[in-house]
């Protein structure tokens, strides 16, 4: 009987220990996510503050070109998709943080939003990791809005189409070349060899 009691007590101690560890892990993961969200909010606020300065000084010919720290992040655009709760800053092409392993990546073949009939191409992961910014794109429906903030202008795009493509490292983009477009590309959930391409066309633009 004494041995059974000792074993039972030992099991209880181990059980409480494991429960405590799991609780600590969940709390730690939650805290990290909140910390990352707070950092992202601060960076987006910085983007909008700098955009205000840009609009105010847009007529100046000479602008100072201060050297940036290697790991400093300065967003050039912000994408917002209210339906899925996404609001994320984007780095410029050539900047170290413009890579799918760090952020939503702006494809090198992209046109900026102010280019008439151009196509801004964005790609991001789809999954459960902290860099899976497109993990909820499959919740979008035709007619949903996608917003982009760039150089003092808020661009509204309306989702027009989405389709699957093979995951080969190249994406076939089917769009109306007479319309300004934003294209979102991500992996298709529960597959290893497919991607999804989302096509949205410019509907409106206004100063912010």
PDB file of C-alpha atoms in Angstrom, residues 22-133:
ATOM      1  CA  UNK A  22       2.328  23.676 -20.654  1.00  0.00           C
ATOM      2  CA  UNK A  23       0.686  26.693 -18.988  1.00  0.00           C
ATOM      3  CA  UNK A  24       4.031  28.523 -18.963  1.00  0.00           C
ATOM      4  CA  UNK A  25       4.577  27.673 -22.660  1.00  0.00           C
ATOM      5  CA  UNK A  26       1.133  28.964 -23.681  1.00  0.00           C
ATOM      6  CA  UNK A  27       1.574  32.141 -21.645  1.00  0.00           C
ATOM      7  CA  UNK A  28       5.035  32.693 -23.109  1.00  0.00           C
ATOM      8  CA  UNK A  29       3.782  32.145 -26.688  1.00  0.00           C
ATOM      9  CA  UNK A  30       0.883  34.560 -26.089  1.00  0.00           C
ATOM     10  CA  UNK A  31       3.252  37.197 -24.674  1.00  0.00           C
ATOM     11  CA  UNK A  32       5.634  36.878 -27.635  1.00  0.00           C
ATOM     12  CA  UNK A  33       2.760  37.275 -30.123  1.00  0.00           C
ATOM     13  CA  UNK A  34       1.470  40.349 -28.289  1.00  0.00           C
ATOM     14  CA  UNK A  35       4.991  41.803 -28.236  1.00  0.00           C
ATOM     15  CA  UNK A  36       5.397  41.245 -32.001  1.00  0.00           C
ATOM     16  CA  UNK A  37       1.966  42.781 -32.691  1.00  0.00           C
ATOM     17  CA  UNK A  38       2.924  45.840 -30.626  1.00  0.00           C
ATOM     18  CA  UNK A  39       6.198  46.221 -32.559  1.00  0.00           C
ATOM     19  CA  UNK A  40       4.305  45.975 -35.852  1.00  0.00           C
ATOM     20  CA  UNK A  41       1.805  48.647 -34.717  1.00  0.00           C
ATOM     21  CA  UNK A  42       4.688  50.979 -33.842  1.00  0.00           C
ATOM     22  CA  UNK A  43       6.333  50.441 -37.248  1.00  0.00           C
ATOM     23  CA  UNK A  44       3.058  51.088 -39.079  1.00  0.00           C
ATOM     24  CA  UNK A  45       2.502  54.270 -37.046  1.00  0.00           C
ATOM     25  CA  UNK A  46       6.011  55.352 -38.039  1.00  0.00           C
ATOM     26  CA  UNK A  47       5.131  54.695 -41.688  1.00  0.00           C
ATOM     27  CA  UNK A  48       2.074  56.969 -41.554  1.00  0.00           C
ATOM     28  CA  UNK A  49       4.022  59.707 -39.763  1.00  0.00           C
ATOM     29  CA  UNK A  50       6.734  59.595 -42.421  1.00  0.00           C
ATOM     30  CA  UNK A  51       4.051  59.597 -45.143  1.00  0.00           C
ATOM     31  CA  UNK A  52       2.682  62.858 -43.743  1.00  0.00           C
ATOM     32  CA  UNK A  53       6.153  64.372 -43.914  1.00  0.00           C
ATOM     33  CA  UNK A  54       6.560  63.031 -47.452  1.00  0.00           C
ATOM     34  CA  UNK A  55       3.324  64.648 -48.633  1.00  0.00           C
ATOM     35  CA  UNK A  56       4.252  67.940 -46.982  1.00  0.00           C
ATOM     36  CA  UNK A  57       7.691  67.994 -48.627  1.00  0.00           C
ATOM     37  CA  UNK A  58       6.845  66.331 -51.954  1.00  0.00           C
ATOM     38  CA  UNK A  59       7.797  69.448 -53.972  1.00  0.00           C
ATOM     39  CA  UNK A  60      11.304  69.650 -52.571  1.00  0.00           C
ATOM     40  CA  UNK A  61      13.903  68.569 -55.090  1.00  0.00           C
ATOM     41  CA  UNK A  62      16.678  67.775 -52.664  1.00  0.00           C
ATOM     42  CA  UNK A  63      16.022  65.335 -49.881  1.00  0.00           C
ATOM     43  CA  UNK A  64      18.566  64.120 -47.376  1.00  0.00           C
ATOM     44  CA  UNK A  65      19.724  60.533 -47.881  1.00  0.00           C
ATOM     45  CA  UNK A  66      20.675  59.478 -44.412  1.00  0.00           C
ATOM     46  CA  UNK A  67      22.250  56.067 -44.200  1.00  0.00           C
ATOM     47  CA  UNK A  68      19.999  53.507 -42.547  1.00  0.00           C
ATOM     48  CA  UNK A  69      21.123  50.873 -40.113  1.00  0.00           C
ATOM     49  CA  UNK A  70      21.439  47.491 -41.742  1.00  0.00           C
ATOM     50  CA  UNK A  71      18.625  45.944 -39.714  1.00  0.00           C
ATOM     51  CA  UNK A  72      16.342  48.989 -39.582  1.00  0.00           C
ATOM     52  CA  UNK A  73      12.887  48.529 -41.106  1.00  0.00           C
ATOM     53  CA  UNK A  74      11.322  51.426 -42.978  1.00  0.00           C
ATOM     54  CA  UNK A  75       8.037  50.585 -44.643  1.00  0.00           C
ATOM     55  CA  UNK A  76       7.191  52.074 -48.040  1.00  0.00           C
ATOM     56  CA  UNK A  77       3.600  50.770 -48.156  1.00  0.00           C
ATOM     57  CA  UNK A  78       0.962  49.264 -45.891  1.00  0.00           C
ATOM     58  CA  UNK A  79      -1.536  46.608 -46.973  1.00  0.00           C
ATOM     59  CA  UNK A  80      -4.833  46.225 -45.131  1.00  0.00           C
ATOM     60  CA  UNK A  81      -7.506  43.553 -45.587  1.00  0.00           C
ATOM     61  CA  UNK A  82     -10.170  44.295 -42.949  1.00  0.00           C
ATOM     62  CA  UNK A  83     -12.114  41.074 -43.479  1.00  0.00           C
ATOM     63  CA  UNK A  84      -9.224  38.920 -42.277  1.00  0.00           C
ATOM     64  CA  UNK A  85      -7.757  41.402 -39.803  1.00  0.00           C
ATOM     65  CA  UNK A  86      -4.543  41.927 -41.768  1.00  0.00           C
ATOM     66  CA  UNK A  87      -2.625  45.196 -41.602  1.00  0.00           C
ATOM     67  CA  UNK A  88       1.045  44.889 -42.486  1.00  0.00           C
ATOM     68  CA  UNK A  89       3.835  47.170 -43.574  1.00  0.00           C
ATOM     69  CA  UNK A  90       5.782  46.345 -46.741  1.00  0.00           C
ATOM     70  CA  UNK A  91       9.448  46.943 -47.425  1.00  0.00           C
ATOM     71  CA  UNK A  92      10.790  48.281 -50.705  1.00  0.00           C
ATOM     72  CA  UNK A  93      12.335  46.072 -53.368  1.00  0.00           C
ATOM     73  CA  UNK A  94      16.021  45.683 -52.586  1.00  0.00           C
ATOM     74  CA  UNK A  95      15.601  46.227 -48.850  1.00  0.00           C
ATOM     75  CA  UNK A  96      16.780  43.300 -46.705  1.00  0.00           C
ATOM     76  CA  UNK A  97      13.346  42.836 -45.111  1.00  0.00           C
ATOM     77  CA  UNK A  98      11.601  42.436 -48.491  1.00  0.00           C
ATOM     78  CA  UNK A  99      11.805  38.645 -48.358  1.00  0.00           C
ATOM     79  CA  UNK A 100       9.175  36.002 -47.776  1.00  0.00           C
ATOM     80  CA  UNK A 101      11.154  34.636 -44.820  1.00  0.00           C
ATOM     81  CA  UNK A 102      10.743  37.972 -43.027  1.00  0.00           C
ATOM     82  CA  UNK A 103       7.669  39.687 -44.388  1.00  0.00           C
ATOM     83  CA  UNK A 104       5.126  39.899 -47.191  1.00  0.00           C
ATOM     84  CA  UNK A 105       7.403  40.032 -50.225  1.00  0.00           C
ATOM     85  CA  UNK A 106       7.017  42.593 -53.001  1.00  0.00           C
ATOM     86  CA  UNK A 107       7.926  40.768 -56.204  1.00  0.00           C
ATOM     87  CA  UNK A 108      10.707  42.340 -58.264  1.00  0.00           C
ATOM     88  CA  UNK A 109       8.439  42.446 -61.340  1.00  0.00           C
ATOM     89  CA  UNK A 110       5.883  44.568 -59.494  1.00  0.00           C
ATOM     90  CA  UNK A 111       4.683  48.032 -60.403  1.00  0.00           C
ATOM     91  CA  UNK A 112       3.971  50.475 -57.618  1.00  0.00           C
ATOM     92  CA  UNK A 113       0.295  51.412 -57.062  1.00  0.00           C
ATOM     93  CA  UNK A 114       0.718  54.809 -58.724  1.00  0.00           C
ATOM     94  CA  UNK A 115       1.607  53.180 -62.064  1.00  0.00           C
ATOM     95  CA  UNK A 116      -1.445  53.212 -64.317  1.00  0.00           C
ATOM     96  CA  UNK A 117      -2.531  49.701 -65.363  1.00  0.00           C
ATOM     97  CA  UNK A 118       0.368  48.262 -63.378  1.00  0.00           C
ATOM     98  CA  UNK A 119       0.405  45.153 -61.213  1.00  0.00           C
ATOM     99  CA  UNK A 120       1.645  45.021 -57.635  1.00  0.00           C
ATOM    100  CA  UNK A 121       2.561  41.391 -56.864  1.00  0.00           C
ATOM    101  CA  UNK A 122       2.775  40.266 -53.238  1.00  0.00           C
ATOM    102  CA  UNK A 123       3.626  36.845 -51.816  1.00  0.00           C
ATOM    103  CA  UNK A 124       3.573  35.413 -48.310  1.00  0.00           C
ATOM    104  CA  UNK A 125       3.376  32.135 -46.448  1.00  0.00           C
ATOM    105  CA  UNK A 126       0.125  30.377 -45.570  1.00  0.00           C
ATOM    106  CA  UNK A 127       0.298  28.415 -42.336  1.00  0.00           C
ATOM    107  CA  UNK A 128       0.562  28.760 -38.578  1.00  0.00           C
ATOM    108  CA  UNK A 129       3.995  30.381 -38.228  1.00  0.00           C
ATOM    109  CA  UNK A 130       4.543  34.003 -37.196  1.00  0.00           C
ATOM    110  CA  UNK A 131       5.455  34.931 -40.788  1.00  0.00           C
ATOM    111  CA  UNK A 132       2.339  33.362 -42.365  1.00  0.00           C
ATOM    112  CA  UNK A 133       0.701  36.692 -43.126  1.00  0.00           C
TER     113      UNK A 133
END
